[in-house]
Coordinates of C-alpha atoms and ligand atoms in Angstrom, one line a residue:
X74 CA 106.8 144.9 73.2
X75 CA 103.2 144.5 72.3
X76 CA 101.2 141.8 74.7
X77 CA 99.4 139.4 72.3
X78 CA 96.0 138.6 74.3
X79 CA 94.8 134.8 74.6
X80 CA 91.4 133.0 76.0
X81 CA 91.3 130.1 76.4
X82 CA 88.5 128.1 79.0
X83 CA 91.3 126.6 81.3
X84 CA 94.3 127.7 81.8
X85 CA 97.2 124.8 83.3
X86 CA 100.9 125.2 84.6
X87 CA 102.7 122.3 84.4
X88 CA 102.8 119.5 81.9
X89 CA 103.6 116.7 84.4
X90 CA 101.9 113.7 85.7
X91 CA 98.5 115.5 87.2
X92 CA 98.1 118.5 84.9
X93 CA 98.1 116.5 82.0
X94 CA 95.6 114.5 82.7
X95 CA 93.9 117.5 83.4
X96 CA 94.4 119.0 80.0
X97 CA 93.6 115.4 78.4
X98 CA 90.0 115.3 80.3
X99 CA 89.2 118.6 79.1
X100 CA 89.9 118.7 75.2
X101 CA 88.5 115.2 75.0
X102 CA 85.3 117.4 76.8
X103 CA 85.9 120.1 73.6
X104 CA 87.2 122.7 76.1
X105 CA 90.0 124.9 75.0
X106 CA 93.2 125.1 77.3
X107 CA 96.3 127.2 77.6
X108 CA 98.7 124.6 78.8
X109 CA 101.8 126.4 80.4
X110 CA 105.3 124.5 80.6
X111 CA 108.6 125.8 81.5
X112 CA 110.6 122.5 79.6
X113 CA 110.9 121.8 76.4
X114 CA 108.0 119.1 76.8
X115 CA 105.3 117.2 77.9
X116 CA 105.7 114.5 80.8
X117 CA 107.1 116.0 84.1
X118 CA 108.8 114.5 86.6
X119 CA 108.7 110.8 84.4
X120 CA 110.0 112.5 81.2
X121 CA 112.9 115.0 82.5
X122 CA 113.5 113.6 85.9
X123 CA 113.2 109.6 84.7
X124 CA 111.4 108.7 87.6
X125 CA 110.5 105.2 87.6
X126 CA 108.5 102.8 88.3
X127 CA 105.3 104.1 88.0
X128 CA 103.8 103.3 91.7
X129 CA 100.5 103.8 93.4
X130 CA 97.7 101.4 91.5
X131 CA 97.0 98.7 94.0
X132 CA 96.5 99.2 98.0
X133 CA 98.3 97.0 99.9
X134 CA 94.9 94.3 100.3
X135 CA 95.4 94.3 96.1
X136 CA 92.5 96.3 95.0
X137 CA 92.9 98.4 92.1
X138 CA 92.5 101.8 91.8
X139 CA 92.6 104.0 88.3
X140 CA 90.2 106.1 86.2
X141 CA 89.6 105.9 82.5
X142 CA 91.9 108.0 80.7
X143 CA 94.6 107.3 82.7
X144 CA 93.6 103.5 82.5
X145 CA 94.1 104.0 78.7
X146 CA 97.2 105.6 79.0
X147 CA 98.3 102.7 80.9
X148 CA 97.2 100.2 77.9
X149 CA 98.2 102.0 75.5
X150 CA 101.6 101.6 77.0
X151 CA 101.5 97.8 77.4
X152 CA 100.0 97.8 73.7
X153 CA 103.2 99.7 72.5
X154 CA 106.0 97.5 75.0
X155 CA 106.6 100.3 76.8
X156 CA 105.3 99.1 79.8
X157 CA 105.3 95.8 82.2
X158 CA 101.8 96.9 83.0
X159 CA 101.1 96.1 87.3
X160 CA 104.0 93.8 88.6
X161 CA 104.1 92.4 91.6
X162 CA 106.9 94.5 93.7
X163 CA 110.0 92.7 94.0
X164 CA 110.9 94.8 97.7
X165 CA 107.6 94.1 99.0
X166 CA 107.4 97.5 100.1
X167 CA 104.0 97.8 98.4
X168 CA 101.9 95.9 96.4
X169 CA 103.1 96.2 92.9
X170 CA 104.8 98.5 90.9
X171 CA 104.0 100.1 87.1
X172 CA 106.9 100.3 84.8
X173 CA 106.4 102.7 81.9
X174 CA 108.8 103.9 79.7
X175 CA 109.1 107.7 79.6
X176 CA 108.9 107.4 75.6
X177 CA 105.1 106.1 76.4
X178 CA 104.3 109.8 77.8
X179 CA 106.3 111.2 74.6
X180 CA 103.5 109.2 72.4
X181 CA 100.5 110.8 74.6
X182 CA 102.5 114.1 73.9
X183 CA 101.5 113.9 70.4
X184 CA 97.8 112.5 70.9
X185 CA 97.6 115.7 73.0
X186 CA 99.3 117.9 70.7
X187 CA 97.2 116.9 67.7
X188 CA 94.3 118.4 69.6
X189 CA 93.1 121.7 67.7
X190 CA 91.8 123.0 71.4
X191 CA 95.2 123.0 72.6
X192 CA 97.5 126.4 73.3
X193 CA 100.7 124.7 74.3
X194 CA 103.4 127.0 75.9
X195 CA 106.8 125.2 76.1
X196 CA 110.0 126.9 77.0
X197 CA 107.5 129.7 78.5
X198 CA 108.4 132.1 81.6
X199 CA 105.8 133.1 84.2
X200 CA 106.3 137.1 84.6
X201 CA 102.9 138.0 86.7
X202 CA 99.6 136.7 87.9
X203 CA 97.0 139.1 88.2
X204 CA 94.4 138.6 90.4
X205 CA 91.2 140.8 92.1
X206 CA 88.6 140.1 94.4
X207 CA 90.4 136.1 95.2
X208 CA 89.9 135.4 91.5
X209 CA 92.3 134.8 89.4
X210 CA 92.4 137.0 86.2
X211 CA 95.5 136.0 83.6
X212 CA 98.8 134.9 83.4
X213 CA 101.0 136.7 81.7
X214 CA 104.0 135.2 80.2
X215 CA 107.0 135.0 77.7
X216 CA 107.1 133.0 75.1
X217 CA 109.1 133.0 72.4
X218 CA 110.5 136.1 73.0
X219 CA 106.6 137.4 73.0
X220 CA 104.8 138.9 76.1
X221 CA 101.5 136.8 76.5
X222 CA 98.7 137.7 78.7
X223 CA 96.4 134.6 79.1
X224 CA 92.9 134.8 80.2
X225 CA 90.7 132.0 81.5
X226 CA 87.7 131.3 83.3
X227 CA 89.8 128.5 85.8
X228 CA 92.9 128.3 86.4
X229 CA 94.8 124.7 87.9
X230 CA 98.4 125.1 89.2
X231 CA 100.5 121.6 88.3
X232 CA 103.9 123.0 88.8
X233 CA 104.9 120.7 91.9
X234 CA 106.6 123.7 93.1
X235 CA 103.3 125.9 93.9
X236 CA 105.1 128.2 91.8
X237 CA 101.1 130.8 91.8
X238 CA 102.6 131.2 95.5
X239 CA 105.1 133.4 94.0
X240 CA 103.1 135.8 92.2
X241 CA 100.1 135.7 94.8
X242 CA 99.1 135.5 98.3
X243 CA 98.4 131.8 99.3
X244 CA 99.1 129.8 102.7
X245 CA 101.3 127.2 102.2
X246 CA 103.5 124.4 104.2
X247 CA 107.4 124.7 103.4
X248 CA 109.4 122.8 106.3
X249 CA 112.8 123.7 104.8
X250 CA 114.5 121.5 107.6
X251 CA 112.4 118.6 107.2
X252 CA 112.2 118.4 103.6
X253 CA 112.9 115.1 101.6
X254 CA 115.7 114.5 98.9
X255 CA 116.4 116.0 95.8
X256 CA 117.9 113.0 93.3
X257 CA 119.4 113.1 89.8
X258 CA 118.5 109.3 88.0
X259 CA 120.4 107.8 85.5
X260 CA 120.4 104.8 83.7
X261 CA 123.5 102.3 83.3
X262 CA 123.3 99.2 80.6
X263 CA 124.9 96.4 79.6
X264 CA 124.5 95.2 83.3
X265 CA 124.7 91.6 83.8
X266 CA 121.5 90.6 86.0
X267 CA 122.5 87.4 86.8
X268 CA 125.1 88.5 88.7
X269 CA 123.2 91.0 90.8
X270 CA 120.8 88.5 91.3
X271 CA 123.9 85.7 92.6
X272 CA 124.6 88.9 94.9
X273 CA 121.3 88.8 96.5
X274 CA 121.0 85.6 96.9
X275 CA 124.6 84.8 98.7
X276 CA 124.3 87.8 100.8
X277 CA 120.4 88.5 101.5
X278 CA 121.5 90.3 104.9
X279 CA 122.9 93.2 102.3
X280 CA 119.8 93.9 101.0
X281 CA 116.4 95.0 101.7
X282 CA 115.1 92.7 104.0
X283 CA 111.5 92.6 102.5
X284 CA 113.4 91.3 99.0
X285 CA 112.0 88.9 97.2
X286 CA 114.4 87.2 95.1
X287 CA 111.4 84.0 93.6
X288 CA 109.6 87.1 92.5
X289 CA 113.1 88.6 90.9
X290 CA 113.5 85.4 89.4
X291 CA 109.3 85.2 88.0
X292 CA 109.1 88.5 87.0
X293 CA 112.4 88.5 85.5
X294 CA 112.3 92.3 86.9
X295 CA 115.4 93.7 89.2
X296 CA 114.5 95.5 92.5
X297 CA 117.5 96.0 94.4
X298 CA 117.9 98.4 97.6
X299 CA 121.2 97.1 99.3
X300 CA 124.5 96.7 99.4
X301 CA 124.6 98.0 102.3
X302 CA 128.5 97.7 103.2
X303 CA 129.1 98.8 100.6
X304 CA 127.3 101.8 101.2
X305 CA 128.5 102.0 104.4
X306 CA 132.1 102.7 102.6
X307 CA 131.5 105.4 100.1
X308 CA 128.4 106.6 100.8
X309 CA 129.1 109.3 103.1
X310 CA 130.9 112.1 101.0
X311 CA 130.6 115.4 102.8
X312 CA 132.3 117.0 99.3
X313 CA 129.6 115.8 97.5
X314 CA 127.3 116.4 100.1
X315 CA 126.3 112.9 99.7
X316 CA 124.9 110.9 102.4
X317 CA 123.1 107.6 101.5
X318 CA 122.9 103.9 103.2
X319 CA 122.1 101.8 99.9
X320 CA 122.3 101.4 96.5
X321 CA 118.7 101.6 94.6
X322 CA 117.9 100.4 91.1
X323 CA 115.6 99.1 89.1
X324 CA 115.3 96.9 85.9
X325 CA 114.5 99.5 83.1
X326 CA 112.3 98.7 80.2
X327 CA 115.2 98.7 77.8
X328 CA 117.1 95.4 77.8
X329 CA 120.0 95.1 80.5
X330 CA 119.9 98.2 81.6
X331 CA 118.6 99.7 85.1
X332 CA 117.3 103.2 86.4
X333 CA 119.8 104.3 89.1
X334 CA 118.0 106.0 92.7
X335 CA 121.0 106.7 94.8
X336 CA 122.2 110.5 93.9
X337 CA 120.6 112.5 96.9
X338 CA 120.9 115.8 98.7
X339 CA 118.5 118.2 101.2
X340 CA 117.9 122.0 100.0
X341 CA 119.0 122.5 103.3
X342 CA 122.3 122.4 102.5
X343 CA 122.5 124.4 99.3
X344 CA 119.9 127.1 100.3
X345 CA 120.6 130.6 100.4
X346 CA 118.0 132.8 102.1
X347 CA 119.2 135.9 100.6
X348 CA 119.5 134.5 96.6
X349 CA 116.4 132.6 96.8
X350 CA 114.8 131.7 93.4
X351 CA 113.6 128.2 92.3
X352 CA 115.6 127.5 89.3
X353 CA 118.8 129.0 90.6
X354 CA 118.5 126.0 93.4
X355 CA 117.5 123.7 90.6
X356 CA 121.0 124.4 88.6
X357 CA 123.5 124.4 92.0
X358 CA 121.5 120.8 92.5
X359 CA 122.3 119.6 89.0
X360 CA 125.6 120.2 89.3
X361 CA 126.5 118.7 92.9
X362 CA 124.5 115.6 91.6
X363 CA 125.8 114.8 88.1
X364 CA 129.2 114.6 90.2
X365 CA 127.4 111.8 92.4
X366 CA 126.1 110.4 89.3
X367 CA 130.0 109.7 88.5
X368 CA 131.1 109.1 91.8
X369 CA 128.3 106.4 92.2
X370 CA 128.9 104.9 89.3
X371 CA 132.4 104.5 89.6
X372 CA 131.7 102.6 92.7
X373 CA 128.9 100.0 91.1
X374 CA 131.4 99.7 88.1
X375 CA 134.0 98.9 90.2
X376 CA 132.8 97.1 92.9
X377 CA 130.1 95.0 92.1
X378 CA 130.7 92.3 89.3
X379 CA 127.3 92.5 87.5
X380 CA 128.5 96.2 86.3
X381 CA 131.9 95.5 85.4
X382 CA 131.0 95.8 81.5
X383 CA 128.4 98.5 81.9
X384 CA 128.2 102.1 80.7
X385 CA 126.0 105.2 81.7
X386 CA 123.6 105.4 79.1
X387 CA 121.3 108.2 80.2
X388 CA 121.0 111.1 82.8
X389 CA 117.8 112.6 83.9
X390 CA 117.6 116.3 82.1
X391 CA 116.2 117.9 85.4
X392 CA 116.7 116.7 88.7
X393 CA 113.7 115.2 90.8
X394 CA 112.5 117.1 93.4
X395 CA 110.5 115.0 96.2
X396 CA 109.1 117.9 98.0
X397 CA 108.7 122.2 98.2
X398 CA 106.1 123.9 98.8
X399 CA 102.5 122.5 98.7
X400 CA 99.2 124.4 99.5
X401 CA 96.9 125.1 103.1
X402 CA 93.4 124.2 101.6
X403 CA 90.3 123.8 102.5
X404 CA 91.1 120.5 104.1
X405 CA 94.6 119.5 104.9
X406 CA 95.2 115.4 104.5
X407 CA 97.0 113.8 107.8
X408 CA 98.6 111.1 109.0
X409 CA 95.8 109.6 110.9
X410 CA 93.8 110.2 107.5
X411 CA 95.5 107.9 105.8
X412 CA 96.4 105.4 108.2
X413 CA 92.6 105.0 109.4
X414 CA 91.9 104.5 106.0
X415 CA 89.4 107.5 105.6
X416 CA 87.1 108.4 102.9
X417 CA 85.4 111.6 101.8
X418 CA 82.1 112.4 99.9
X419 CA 84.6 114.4 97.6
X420 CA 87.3 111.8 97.0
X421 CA 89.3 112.4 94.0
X422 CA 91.6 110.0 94.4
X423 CA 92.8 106.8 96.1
X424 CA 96.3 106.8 98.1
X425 CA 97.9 103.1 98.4
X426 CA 101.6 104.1 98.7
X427 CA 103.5 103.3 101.8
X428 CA 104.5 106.2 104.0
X429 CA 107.8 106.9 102.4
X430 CA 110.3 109.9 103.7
X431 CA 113.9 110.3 101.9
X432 CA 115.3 111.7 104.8
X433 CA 118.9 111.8 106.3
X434 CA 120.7 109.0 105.1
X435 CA 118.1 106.6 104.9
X436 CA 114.0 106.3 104.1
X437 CA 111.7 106.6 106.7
X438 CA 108.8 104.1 106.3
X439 CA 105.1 103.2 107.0
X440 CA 102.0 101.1 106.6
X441 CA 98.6 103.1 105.7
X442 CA 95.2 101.6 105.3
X443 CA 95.8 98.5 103.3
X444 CA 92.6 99.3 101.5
X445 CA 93.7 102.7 100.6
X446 CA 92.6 106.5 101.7
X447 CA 90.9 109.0 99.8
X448 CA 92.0 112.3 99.0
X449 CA 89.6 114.6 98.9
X450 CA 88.8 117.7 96.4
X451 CA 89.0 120.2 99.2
X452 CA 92.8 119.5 99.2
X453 CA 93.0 120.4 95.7
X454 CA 91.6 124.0 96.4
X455 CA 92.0 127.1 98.5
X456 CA 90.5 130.7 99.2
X457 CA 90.7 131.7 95.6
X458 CA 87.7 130.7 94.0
X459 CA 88.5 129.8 90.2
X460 CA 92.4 128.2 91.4
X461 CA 92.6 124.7 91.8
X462 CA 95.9 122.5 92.5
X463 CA 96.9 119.4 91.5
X464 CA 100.3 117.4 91.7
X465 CA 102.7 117.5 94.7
X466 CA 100.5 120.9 95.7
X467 CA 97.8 119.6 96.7
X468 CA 97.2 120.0 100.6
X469 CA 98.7 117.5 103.1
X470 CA 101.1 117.0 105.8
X471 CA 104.1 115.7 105.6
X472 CA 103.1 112.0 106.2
X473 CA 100.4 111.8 103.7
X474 CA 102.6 113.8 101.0
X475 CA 104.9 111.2 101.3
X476 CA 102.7 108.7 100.5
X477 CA 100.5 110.4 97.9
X478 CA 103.3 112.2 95.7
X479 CA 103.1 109.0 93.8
X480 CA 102.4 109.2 90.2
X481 CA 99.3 107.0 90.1
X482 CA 97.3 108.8 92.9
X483 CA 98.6 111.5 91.0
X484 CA 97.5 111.0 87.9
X485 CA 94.2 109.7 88.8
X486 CA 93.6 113.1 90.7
X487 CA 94.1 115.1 88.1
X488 CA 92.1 113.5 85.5
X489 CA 89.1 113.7 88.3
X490 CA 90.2 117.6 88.6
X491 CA 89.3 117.6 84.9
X492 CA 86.0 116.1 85.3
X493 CA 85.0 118.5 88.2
X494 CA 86.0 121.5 85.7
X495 CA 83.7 120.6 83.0
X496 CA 81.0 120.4 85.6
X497 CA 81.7 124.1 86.6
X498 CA 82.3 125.4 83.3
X499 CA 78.6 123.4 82.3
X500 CA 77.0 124.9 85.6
X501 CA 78.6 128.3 84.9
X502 CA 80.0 127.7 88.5
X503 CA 83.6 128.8 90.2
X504 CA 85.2 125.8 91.2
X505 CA 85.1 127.2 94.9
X506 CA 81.3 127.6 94.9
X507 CA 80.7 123.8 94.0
X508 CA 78.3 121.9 96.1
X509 CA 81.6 118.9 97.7
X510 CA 78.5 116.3 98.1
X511 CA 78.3 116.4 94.5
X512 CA 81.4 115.4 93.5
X513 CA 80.6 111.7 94.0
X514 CA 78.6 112.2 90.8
X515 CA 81.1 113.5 89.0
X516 CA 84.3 111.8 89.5
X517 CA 85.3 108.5 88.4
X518 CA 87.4 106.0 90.1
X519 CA 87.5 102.3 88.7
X520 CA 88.1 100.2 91.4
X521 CA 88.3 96.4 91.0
Ligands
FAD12 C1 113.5 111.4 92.8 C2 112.1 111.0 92.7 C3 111.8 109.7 92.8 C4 110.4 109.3 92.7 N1 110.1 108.0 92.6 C5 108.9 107.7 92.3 C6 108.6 106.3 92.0 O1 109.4 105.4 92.0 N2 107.3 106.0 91.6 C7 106.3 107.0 91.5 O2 105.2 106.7 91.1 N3 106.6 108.3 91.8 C8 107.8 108.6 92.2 N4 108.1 109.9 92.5 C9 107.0 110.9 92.6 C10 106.4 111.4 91.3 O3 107.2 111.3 90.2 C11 106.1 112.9 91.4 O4 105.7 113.2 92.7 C12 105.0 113.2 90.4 O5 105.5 113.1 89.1 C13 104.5 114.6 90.7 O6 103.6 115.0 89.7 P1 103.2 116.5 89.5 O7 102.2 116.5 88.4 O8 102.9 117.1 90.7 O9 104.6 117.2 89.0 P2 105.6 116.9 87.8 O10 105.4 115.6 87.2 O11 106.9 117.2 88.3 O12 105.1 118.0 86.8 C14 105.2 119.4 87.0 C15 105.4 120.1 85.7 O13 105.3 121.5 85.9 C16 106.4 122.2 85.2 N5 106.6 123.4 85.9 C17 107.3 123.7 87.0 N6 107.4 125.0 87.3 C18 106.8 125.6 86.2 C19 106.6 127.0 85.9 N7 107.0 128.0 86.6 N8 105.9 127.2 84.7 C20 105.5 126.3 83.9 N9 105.7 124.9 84.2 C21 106.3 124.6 85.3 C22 107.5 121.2 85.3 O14 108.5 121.4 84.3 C23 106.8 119.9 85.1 O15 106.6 119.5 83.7 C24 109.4 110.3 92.6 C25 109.8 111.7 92.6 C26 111.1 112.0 92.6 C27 111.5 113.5 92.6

């Protein structure tokens, strides 16, 4: 088979909720980019893993963090009714919360697509990376039943799974133990709120006990994390290796429906050293949790009366992994980083999520700054010198991952990634070589 050559400036894998961004900053710039995807599509983790509510764009003091394209984004979406816009959050576990509609990242699919600068690459394999002198050379792929070899000048790895790690040599933290939950969401309708709402307010002591039931009632927006006895009952199915202490849902944009967050297991328990291989572990997830995805919803249906009349109407396509493998950088965000509220000359984005680890049967929680941390570029970059990551990659341990794996810190990054690219592809510059007490110039976070 002949190996049809491309060149493009950039070069992205992984059309989720950084490298998108990404993309979108550069072709609005003019630059050409090879955008790599293993799905069908563009939208990550909120398109084929429905995860939802869009968190992450107020610290806990309610200032505002975003950046312009991703600040359109977010209009666009209220403009179309596929998005709340910034609620107040119901659980008061942070400030607000961000409902968006997974078809609002369908629509910036085609805005993206219509761009004449963009090589998209859906449904494509990663064979090789070839690499010399901690450069980066080309990608070579299959696509369409065609070998690809894909040349840029930079290179950005959006995969959430650190996937260049598997073609090339790169440090990287993978705590296989200590790892947090994989979940499959679905969606139920014709659930009757009211009820649910009766629930929490006749048994609060079931429920979160941050819940806010006046701001339920306001916002006319469900939050619920209880039903704990409930819980406490079925929850704890060793054949479905499903350990949970609460039911977690949320009012979905659609009409009487809600997004379901209670399917869970650890890789832990389903991985096999010696048949280790990323989407193998992906489809032995799948399987184990579309049988929760029943099992659960049996119990809601039966049990509780605000689902009595309800159907599934929707099951995440992929299922939503929290946490692999994520780079060593140049700078590796910490705990006391985030609590302490630090800042960097090379911020490129703003963290305002909670500390929040799906662990065991339960989440593990805590404050950070309430005015937010920054997150520097020199997480977003290693030894190589035209490789950059964004997403769940980026460098950090495994307190501040938890609390910047949120899609709004996320996308904010990797528009800001974008912005730092043009300005090495202007200065004829590898991305390794720029000057970090520059980057102020450069990046752009609205803050109000
Ligand atoms: C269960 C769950 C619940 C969550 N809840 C919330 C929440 O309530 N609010 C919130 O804001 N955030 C939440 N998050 C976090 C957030 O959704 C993710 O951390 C975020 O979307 C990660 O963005 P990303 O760009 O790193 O990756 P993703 O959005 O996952 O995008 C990665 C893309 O790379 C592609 N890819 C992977 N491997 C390859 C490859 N080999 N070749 C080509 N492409 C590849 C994937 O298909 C995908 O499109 C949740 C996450 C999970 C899993």
């Amino acid at each position: 088979m002949k190996t049809k050559e491309i060149k493009t400036d950039v070069t992205v894998i992984g059309a989720g909720t950084s490298g998108v961004f990404t993309s979108l900053h550069l072709l609005t710039k003019g630059y050409k980019v090879s955008l790599i995807e293993r799905s069908p599509r563009i939208g990550g983790a909120l398109v084929n893993s429905l995860v939802y509510p869009t968190a992450g764009f107020h610290s806990q003091n309610f200032t505002y963090f975003s950046s312009p394209l991703v600040e359109k984004f977010i209009r666009n979406s209220i403009e179309n009714n596929l998005s709340l816009g910034h609620i107040k959050d119901p659980l008061r576990f942070s400030s607000t919360i961000t409902p968006i509609h997974p078809t609002a990242y369908k629509i910036l699919t085609n805005q993206l697509l219509n761009n004449k600068n963009l090589l998209f690459f859906p449904l494509s394999e990663i064979q090789n990376i070839k690499f010399q002198n901690q450069k980066i050379k080309s990608i070579i792929l299959n696509y369409q039943n065609e070998k690809y070899e894909i040349k840029s000048k930079i290179f950005v790895d959006g995969s959430g799974n650190l996937i260049t790690s598997f073609f090339i040599p790169l440090e990287f933290n993978f705590d296989l133990q200590n790892l947090q939950a994989l979940t499959l969401i679905f969606k139920i309708s014709n659930v009757d709120f009211n009820l649910i709402v009766k629930d929490i307010k006749n048994n609060p002591s079931e429920f979160y006990h941050k819940t806010d039931l006046d701001l339920i009632l306001s916002q006319n927006f469900l939050s619920v994390s209880g039903y704990y006895s409930l819980a406490k009952q079925y929850l704890d199915n060793k054949e479905l290796l499903l350990t949970r202490d609460r039911f977690l849902f949320f009012s979905d944009i659609d009409k009487n429906s809600v997004v379901v967050n209670t399917t869970r297991i650890f890789l832990k328990d389903i991985h096999k050293p010696e048949n280790f291989h990323i989407s193998e572990l992906e489809k032995l997830a799948y399987k184990i949790l579309l049988k929760q995805v029943i099992y659960i919803y049996n119990i809601m249906k039966k049990n509780i009366e605000g689902f009595r009349n309800s159907y599934i109407s929707e099951v995440a396509d992929f299922v939503g992994i929290r946490q692999f493998r994520n780079v060593k950088g140049l700078y590796t965000l910490t705990l006391q980083d985030i609590i302490g509220g630090k800042h960097f000359d090379d911020n490129v984005s703003i963290g305002t999520w909670p500390i929040d680890i799906h662990i065991s049967n339960s989440i593990k929680e805590g404050k950070v700054n309430e005015k937010g941390y920054g997150v520097p570029y020199r997480c977003c970059i290693s030894n190589y010198k035209n490789l950059l990551f964004v997403g769940k990659n980026i460098s950090a341990d495994n307190y501040s991952f938890s609390s910047l794996r949120i899609q709004a810190t996320l996308m904010i990054l990797g528009e800001n990634i974008g912005r730092i690219i043009e300005s090495c592809l202007n200065k004829k510059i590898y991305p390794l070589d720029i000057d970090y007490s520059e980057i102020k110039k450069t990046v752009k976070i609205i803050q109000s």
